[in-house]
CSV table of C-alpha atoms in Angstrom, one decimal:
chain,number,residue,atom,x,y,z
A,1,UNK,CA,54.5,262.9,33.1
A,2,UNK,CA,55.6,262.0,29.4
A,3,UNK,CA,59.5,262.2,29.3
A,4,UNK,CA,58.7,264.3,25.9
A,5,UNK,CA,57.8,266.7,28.4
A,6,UNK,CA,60.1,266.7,31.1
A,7,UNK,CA,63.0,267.0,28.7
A,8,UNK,CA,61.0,269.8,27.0
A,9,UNK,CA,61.2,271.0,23.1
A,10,UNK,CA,62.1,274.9,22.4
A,11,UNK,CA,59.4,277.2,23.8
A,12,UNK,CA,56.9,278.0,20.8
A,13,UNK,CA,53.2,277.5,21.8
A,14,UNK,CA,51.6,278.6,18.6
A,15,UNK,CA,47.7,280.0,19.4
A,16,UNK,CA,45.2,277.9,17.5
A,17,UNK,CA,43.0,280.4,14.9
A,18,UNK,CA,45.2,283.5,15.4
A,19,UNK,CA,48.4,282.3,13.6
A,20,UNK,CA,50.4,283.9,16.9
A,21,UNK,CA,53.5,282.2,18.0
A,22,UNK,CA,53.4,282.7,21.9
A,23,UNK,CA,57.1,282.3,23.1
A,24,UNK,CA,58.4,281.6,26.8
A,25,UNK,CA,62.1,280.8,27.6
A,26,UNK,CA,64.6,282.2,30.3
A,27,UNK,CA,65.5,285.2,28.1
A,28,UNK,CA,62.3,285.9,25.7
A,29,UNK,CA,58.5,286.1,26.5
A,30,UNK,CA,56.2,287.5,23.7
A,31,UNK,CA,52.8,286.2,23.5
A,32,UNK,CA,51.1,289.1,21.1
A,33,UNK,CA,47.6,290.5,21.8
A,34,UNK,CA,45.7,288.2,24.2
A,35,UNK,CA,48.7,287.8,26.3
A,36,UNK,CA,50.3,284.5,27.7
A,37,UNK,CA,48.1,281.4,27.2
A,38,UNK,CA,49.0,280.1,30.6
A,39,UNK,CA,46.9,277.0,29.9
A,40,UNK,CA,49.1,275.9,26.8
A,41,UNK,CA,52.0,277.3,28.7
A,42,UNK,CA,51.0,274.3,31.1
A,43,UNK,CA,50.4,271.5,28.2
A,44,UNK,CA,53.7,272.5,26.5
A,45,UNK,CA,55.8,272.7,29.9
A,46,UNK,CA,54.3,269.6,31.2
A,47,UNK,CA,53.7,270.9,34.7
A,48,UNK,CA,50.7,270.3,36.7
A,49,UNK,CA,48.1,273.2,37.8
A,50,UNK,CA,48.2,274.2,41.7
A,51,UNK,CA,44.5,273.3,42.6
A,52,UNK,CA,42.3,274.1,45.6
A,53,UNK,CA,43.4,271.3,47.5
A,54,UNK,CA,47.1,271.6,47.5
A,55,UNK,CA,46.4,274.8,48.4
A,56,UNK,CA,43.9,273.9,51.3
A,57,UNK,CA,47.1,271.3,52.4
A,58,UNK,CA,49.8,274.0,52.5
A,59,UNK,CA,47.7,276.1,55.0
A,60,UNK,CA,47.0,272.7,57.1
A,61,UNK,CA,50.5,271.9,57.4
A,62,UNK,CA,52.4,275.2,57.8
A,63,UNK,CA,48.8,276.7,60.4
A,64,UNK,CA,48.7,279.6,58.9
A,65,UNK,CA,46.6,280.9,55.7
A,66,UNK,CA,48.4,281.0,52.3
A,67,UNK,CA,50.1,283.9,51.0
A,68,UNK,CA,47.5,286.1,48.5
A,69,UNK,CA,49.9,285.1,45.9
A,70,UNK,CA,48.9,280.8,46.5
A,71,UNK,CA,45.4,282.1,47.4
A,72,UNK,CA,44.5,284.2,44.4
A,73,UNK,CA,46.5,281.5,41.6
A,74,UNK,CA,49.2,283.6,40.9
A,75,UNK,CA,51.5,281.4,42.1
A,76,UNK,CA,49.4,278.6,39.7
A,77,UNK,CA,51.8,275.9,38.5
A,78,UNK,CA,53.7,273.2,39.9
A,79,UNK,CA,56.4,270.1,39.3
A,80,UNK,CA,56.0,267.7,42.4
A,81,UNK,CA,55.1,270.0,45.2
A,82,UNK,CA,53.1,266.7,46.7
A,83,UNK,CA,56.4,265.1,47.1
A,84,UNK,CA,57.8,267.8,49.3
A,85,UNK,CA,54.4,268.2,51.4
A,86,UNK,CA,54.3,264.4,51.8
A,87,UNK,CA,58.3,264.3,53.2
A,88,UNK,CA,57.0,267.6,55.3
A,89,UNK,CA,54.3,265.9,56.6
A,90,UNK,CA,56.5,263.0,57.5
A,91,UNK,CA,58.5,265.3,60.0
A,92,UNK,CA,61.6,265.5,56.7
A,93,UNK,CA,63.1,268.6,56.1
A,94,UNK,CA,63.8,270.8,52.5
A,95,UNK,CA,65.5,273.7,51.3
A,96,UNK,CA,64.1,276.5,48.4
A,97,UNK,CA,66.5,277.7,46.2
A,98,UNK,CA,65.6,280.6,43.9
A,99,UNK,CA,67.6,283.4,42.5
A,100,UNK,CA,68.0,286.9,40.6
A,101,UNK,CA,70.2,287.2,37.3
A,102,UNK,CA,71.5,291.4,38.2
A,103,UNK,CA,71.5,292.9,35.2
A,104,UNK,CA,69.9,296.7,36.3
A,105,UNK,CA,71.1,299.2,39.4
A,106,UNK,CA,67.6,298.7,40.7
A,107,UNK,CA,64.9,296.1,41.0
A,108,UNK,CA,60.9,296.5,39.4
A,109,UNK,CA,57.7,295.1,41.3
A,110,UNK,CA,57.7,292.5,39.3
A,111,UNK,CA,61.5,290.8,40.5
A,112,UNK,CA,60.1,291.4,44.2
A,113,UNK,CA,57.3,289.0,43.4
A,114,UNK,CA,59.5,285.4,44.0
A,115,UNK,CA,61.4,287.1,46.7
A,116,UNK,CA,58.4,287.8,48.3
A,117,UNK,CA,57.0,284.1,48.1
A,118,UNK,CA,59.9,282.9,49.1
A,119,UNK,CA,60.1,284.8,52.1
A,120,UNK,CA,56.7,283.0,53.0
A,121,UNK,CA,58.1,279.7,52.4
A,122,UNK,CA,61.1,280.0,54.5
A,123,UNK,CA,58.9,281.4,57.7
A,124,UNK,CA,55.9,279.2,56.8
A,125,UNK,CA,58.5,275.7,56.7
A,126,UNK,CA,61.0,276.9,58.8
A,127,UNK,CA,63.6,276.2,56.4
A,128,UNK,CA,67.0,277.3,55.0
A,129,UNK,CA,67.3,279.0,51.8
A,130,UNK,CA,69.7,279.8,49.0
A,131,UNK,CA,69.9,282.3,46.5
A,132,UNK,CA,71.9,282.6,43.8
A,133,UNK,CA,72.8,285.5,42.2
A,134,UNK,CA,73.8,284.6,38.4
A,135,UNK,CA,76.2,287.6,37.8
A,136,UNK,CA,78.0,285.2,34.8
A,137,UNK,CA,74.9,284.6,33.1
A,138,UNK,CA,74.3,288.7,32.8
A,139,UNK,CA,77.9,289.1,31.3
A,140,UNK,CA,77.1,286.3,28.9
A,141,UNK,CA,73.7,287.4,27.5
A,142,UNK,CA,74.1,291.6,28.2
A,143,UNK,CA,75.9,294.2,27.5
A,144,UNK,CA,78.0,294.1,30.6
A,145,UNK,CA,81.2,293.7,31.7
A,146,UNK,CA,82.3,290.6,34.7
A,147,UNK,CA,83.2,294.0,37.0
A,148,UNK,CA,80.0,295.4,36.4
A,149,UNK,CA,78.2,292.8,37.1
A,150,UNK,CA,79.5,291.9,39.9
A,151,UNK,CA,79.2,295.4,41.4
A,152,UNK,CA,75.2,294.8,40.2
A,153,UNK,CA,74.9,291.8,42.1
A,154,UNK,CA,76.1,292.7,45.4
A,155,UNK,CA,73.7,296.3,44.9
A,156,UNK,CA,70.5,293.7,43.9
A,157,UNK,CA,71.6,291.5,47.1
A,158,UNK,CA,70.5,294.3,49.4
A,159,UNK,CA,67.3,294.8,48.1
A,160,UNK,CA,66.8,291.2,48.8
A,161,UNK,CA,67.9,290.9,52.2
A,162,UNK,CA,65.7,294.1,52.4
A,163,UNK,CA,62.7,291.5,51.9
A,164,UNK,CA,63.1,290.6,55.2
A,165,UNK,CA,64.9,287.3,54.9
A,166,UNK,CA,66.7,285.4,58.2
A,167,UNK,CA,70.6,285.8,57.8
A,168,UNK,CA,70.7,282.2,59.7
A,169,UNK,CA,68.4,280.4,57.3
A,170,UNK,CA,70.0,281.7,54.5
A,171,UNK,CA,73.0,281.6,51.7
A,172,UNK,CA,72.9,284.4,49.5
A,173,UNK,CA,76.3,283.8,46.9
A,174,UNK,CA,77.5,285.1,43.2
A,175,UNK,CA,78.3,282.3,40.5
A,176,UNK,CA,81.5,284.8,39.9
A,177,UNK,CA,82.5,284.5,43.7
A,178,UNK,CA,81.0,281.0,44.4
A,179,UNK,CA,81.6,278.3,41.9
A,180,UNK,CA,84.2,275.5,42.0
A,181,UNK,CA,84.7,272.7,44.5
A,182,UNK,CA,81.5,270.6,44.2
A,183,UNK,CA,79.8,273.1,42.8
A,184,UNK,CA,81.8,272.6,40.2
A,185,UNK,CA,82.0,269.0,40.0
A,186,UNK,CA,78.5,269.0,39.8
A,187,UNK,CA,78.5,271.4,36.8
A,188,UNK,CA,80.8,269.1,34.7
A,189,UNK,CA,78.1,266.0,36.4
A,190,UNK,CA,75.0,268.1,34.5
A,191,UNK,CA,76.9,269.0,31.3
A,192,UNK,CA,78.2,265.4,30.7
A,193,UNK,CA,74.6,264.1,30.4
A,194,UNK,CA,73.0,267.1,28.1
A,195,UNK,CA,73.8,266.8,24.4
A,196,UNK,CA,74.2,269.9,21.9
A,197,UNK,CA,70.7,268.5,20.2
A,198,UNK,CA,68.9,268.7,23.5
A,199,UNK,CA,70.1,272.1,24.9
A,200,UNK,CA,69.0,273.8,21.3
A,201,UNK,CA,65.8,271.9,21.9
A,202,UNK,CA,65.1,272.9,25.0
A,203,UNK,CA,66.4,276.5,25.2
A,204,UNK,CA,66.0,277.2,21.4
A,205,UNK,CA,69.9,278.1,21.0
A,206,UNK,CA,71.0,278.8,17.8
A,207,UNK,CA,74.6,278.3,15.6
A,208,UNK,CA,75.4,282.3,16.3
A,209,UNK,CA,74.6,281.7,20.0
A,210,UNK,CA,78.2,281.7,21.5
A,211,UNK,CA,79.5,278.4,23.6
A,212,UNK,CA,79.1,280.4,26.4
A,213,UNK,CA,75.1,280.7,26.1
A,214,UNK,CA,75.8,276.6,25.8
A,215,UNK,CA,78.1,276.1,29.0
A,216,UNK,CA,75.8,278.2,31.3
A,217,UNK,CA,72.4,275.8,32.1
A,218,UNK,CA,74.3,273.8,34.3
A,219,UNK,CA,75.5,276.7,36.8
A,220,UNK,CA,71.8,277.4,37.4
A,221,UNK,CA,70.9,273.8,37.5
A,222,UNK,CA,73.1,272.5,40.3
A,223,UNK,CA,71.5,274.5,43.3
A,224,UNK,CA,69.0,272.4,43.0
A,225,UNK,CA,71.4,269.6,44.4
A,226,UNK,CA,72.7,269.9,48.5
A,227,UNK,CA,75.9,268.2,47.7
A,228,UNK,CA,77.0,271.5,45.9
A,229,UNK,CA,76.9,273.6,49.3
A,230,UNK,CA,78.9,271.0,51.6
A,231,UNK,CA,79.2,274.0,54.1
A,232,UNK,CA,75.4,274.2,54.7
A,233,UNK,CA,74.4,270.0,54.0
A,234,UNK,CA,77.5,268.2,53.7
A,235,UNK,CA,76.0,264.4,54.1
A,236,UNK,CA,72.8,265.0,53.2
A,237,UNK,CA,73.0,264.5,49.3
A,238,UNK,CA,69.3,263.3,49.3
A,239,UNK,CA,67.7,266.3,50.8
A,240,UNK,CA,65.1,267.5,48.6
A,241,UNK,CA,64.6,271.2,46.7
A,242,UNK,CA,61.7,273.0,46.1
A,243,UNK,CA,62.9,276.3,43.9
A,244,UNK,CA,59.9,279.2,43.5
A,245,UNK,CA,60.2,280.8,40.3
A,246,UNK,CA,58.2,282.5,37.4
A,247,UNK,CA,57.5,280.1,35.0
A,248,UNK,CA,59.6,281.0,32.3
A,249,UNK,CA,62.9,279.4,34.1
A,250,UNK,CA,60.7,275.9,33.8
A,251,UNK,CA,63.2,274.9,30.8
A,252,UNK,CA,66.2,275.2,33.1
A,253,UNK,CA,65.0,272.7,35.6
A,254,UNK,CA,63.0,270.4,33.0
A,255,UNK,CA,66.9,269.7,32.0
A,256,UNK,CA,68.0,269.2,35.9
A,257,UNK,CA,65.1,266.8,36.5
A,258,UNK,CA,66.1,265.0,33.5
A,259,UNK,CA,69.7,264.4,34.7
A,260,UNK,CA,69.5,264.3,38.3
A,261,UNK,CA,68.8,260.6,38.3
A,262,UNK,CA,71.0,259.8,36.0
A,263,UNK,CA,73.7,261.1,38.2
A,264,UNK,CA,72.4,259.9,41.4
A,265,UNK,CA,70.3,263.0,43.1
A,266,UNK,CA,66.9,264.2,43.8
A,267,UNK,CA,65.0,265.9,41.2
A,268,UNK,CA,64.2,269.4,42.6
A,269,UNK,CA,60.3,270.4,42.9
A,270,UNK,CA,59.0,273.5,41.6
A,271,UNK,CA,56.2,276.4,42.1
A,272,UNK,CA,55.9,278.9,39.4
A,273,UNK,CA,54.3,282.0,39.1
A,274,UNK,CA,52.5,284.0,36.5
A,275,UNK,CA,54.5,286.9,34.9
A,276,UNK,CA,54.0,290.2,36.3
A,277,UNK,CA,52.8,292.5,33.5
A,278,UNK,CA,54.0,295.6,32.3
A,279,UNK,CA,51.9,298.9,33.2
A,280,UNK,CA,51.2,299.0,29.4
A,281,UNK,CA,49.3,295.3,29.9
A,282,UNK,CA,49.9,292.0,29.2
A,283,UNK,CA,51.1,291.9,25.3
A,284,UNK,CA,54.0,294.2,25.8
A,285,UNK,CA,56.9,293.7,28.6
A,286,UNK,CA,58.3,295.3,31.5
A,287,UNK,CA,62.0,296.8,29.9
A,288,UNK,CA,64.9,298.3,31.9
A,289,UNK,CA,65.6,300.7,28.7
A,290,UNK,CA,61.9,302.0,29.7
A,291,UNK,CA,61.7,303.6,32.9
A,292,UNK,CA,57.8,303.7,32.2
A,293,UNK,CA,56.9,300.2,31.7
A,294,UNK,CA,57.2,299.4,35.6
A,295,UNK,CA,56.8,300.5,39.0
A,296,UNK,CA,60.8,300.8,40.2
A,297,UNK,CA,62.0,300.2,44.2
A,298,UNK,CA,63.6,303.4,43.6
A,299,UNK,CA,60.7,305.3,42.9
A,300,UNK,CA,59.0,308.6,44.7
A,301,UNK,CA,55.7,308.4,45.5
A,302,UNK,CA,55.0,311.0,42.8
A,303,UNK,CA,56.8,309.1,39.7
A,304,UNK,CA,54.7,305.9,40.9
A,305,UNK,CA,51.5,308.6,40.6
A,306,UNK,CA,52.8,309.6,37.4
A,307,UNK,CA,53.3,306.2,36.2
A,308,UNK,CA,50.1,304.5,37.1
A,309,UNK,CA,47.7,307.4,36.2
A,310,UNK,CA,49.7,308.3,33.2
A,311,UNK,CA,50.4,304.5,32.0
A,312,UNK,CA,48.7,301.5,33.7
A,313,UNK,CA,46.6,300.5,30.7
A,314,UNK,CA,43.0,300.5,31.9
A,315,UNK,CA,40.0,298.4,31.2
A,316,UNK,CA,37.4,301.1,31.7
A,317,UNK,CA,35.2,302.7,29.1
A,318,UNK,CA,35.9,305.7,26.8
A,319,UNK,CA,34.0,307.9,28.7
A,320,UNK,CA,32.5,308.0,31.8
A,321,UNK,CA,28.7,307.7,30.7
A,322,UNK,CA,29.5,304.6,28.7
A,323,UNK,CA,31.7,302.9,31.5
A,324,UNK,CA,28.4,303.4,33.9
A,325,UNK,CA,26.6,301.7,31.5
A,326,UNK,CA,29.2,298.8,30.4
A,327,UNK,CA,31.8,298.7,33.2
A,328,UNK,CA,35.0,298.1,33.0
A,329,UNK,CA,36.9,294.7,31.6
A,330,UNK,CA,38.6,293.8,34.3
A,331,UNK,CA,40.7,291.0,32.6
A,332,UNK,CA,42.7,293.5,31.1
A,333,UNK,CA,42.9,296.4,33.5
A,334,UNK,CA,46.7,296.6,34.7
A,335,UNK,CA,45.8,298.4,38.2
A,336,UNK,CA,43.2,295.6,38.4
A,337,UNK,CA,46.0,293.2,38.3
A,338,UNK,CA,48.5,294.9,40.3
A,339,UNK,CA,46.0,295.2,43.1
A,340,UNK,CA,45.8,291.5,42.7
A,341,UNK,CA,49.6,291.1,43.7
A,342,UNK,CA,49.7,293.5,46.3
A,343,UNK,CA,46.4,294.3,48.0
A,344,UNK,CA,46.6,292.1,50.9
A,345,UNK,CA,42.6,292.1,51.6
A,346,UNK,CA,40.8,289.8,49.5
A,347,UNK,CA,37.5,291.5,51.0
A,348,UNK,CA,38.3,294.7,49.6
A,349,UNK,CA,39.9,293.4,46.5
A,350,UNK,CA,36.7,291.8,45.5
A,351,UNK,CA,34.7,294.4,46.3
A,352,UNK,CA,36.8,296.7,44.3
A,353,UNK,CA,36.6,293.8,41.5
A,354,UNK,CA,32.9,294.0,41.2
A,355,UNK,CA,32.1,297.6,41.6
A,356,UNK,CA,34.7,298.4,39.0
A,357,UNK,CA,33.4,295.9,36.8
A,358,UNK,CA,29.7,296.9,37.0
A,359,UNK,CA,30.9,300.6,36.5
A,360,UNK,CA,29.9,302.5,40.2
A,361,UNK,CA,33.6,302.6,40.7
A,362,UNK,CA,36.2,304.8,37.6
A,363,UNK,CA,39.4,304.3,36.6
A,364,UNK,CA,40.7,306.8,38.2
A,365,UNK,CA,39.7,305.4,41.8
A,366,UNK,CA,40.7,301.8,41.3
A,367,UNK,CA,44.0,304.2,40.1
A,368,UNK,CA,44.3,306.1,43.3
A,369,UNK,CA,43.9,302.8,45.1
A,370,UNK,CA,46.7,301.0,43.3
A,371,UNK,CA,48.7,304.7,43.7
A,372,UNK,CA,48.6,304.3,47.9
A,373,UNK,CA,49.3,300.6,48.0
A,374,UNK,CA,52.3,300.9,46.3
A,375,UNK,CA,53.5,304.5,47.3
A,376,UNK,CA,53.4,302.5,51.1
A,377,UNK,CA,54.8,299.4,50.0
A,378,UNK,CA,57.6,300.7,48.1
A,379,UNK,CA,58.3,303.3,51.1
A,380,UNK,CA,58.5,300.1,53.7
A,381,UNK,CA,61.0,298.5,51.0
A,382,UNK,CA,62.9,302.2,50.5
A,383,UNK,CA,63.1,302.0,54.5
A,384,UNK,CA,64.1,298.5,54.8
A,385,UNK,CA,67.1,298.5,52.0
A,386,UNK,CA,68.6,301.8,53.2
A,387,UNK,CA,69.1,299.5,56.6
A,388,UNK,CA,71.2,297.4,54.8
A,389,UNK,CA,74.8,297.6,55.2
A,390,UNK,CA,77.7,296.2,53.5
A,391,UNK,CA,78.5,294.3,56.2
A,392,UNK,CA,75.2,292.6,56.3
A,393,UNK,CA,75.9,291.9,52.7
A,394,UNK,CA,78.5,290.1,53.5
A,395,UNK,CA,77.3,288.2,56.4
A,396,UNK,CA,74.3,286.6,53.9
A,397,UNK,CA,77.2,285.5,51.6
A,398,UNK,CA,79.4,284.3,53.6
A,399,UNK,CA,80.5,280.7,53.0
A,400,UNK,CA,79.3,279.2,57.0
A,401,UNK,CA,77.0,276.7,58.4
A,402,UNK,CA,73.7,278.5,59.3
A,403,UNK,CA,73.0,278.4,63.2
A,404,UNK,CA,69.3,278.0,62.9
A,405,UNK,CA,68.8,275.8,59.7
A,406,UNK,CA,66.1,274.2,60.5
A,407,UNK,CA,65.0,275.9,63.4
């Protein structure tokens, strides 16, 4: 990999013969009419594509079949996941660390989507997990105050642990709450090594940008290293990381891999994910100041009906004589993709696909379907989080070794 692009330049892709600036950073993603170019996304990043193979290899070695989101490429990119199949293979251990920056009461679909990965990971490797929950990064960039914030954090926690996750594989902690010690020390490690030049170049930062948009990179960046959690791997400073994320949070970890040798640890290993879109489609995004644009954990069964047959933008014809004659464009139809997330049986989801597509199957049944996935999966989650007590809350973030680690 070029060190050009493992350092990473600010995130403009411009598409060749449309004069369209697609942009993807941890705060912005606008990509205009045709949506993200996840191709140039790639070429820009520097990343590598998740092929058959590797996924062929992660069902060998964990014996069980890939999650849909590995199977059907929506999990599709990757920095050195070889490297951490080759140490699994070897009988060596890991630990995923991903995270949620709480800046709403309640999650959408699309924030379940990593949580719901990485739920497979930790049963499918049988190993221990840590989540960060960057409650100083939301005061920073919103609106917010530290209180609030905090208050948000600990709320979003319990729709996570509502995901199903195993209190004694995992570390669930607040930056507010968490960071000092070695934490800390590894900040100020990460922050020594990153000049002014190369954090505007990498995360586009601007001179009205306040310092404290400048100081934060290196909070999210030092998960990625075991000697900032002694309590969990305290002489184990080479154990590797693999952190499951949507691809626009590449640029953070672009700047860890670039300093993690230089201070003496293991670059962490990514898989990255393809944005979730919003029920409008692809060119416009999911916004928590519009209740519409996304399916919500909190909703009833009858606003997700309202939402899906009132807003999921749809692929099918004008009318229903010309969509038996044409079919629908299945590329752009938002139930289409949705189902692709959440429909667990690949048999019915291609048969849905191709029905739909040659126009035997309307709208309004592919809607229905999407309607009763999601009415049933957002009840099991409505069930699951109101199981969740606070002091289940604060047995995830409690600062303890975790009994069955590796188990």
């Amino acid at each position: 990999m070029a060190a050009a692009a493992e350092q990473g330049v600010a995130e403009a892709v411009r598409k060749e013969g449309e004069g369209e600036e697609q942009v993807v950073n941890p705060w912005e993603v606008s990509a205009g009419k045709g949506g993200v170019d996840y191709d140039k996304l790639v070429d820009q990043f520097g990343c590598q594509r998740i092929d058959a193979a590797l996924v062929d290899r992660v069902a060998r070695l964990t014996d069980r079949p890939p999650h849909c989101f590995l199977r059907r490429g929506l999990f599709f990119a990757h920095r050195d996941l070889n490297d951490i199949l080759d140490l699994y293979e070897k009988g060596e251990k890991f630990y995923l660390y991903t995270g949620r920056g709480p800046s709403s009461e309640a999650l959408h679909l699309g924030h379940l989507v990593p949580f719901m990965f990485t739920k497979y990971l930790q049963e499918a490797f049988k190993v221990p997990l840590v989540i960060q929950l960057t409650d100083d990064e939301k005061f920073l960039w919103k609106n917010l105050t530290i209180e609030e914030t905090k208050r948000l954090a600990r709320e979003n926690a319990k729709d996570i642990i509502a995901c199903g996750f195993d209190v004694e594989r995992t570390f669930i902690f607040s930056d507010f709450s968490f960071v000092g010690g070695t934490f800390y020390e590894n900040m100020l490690r990460v922050a020594k090594c990153v000049t002014l030049n190369k954090a505007v170049g990498i995360f586009g930062f601007s001179p009205e940008d306040h310092i404290g948009k400048y100081s934060f990179p290196p909070v999210q960046a030092v998960p990625s290293f075991p000697s900032s959690f002694p309590h969990l791997f305290a002489g184990n400073d080479q154990l590797r990381c693999l952190i499951p994320c949507a691809i626009d949070q590449d640029p953070y970890f672009r700047m860890t891999r670039d300093v993690a040798p230089r201070i003496g640890y293991q670059k962490p290993s990514l898989i990255e994910s393809r944005f979730f879109p919003a029920l409008q489609g692809e060119n416009t995004k999911m916004s928590a100041s519009d209740a519409n644009s996304a399916i919500y954990v909190t909703d009833s069964a009858k606003e997700i009906k309202t939402k899906v047959n009132k807003y999921a933008f749809s692929g099918g014809q004008d009318s229903i004589e010309l969509h038996r004659k044409l079919g629908a464009n299945i590329d752009v139809d938002v139930p289409i993709k949705y189902l692709n997330f959440f429909l667990e049986d690949d048999d019915e989801l291609e048969h849905i696909k191709k029905e739909y597509k040659e126009g035997r199957m309307l709208t309004g049944e592919v809607k229905q379907r999407l309607i009763s996935v999601l009415s049933e999966m957002v009840a099991r989650h409505q069930r699951a989080r109101a199981q969740v007590t606070e002091e289940m809350v604060d047995a995830f973030m409690a600062v303890r070794p975790l009994p069955n680690m590796f188990g």
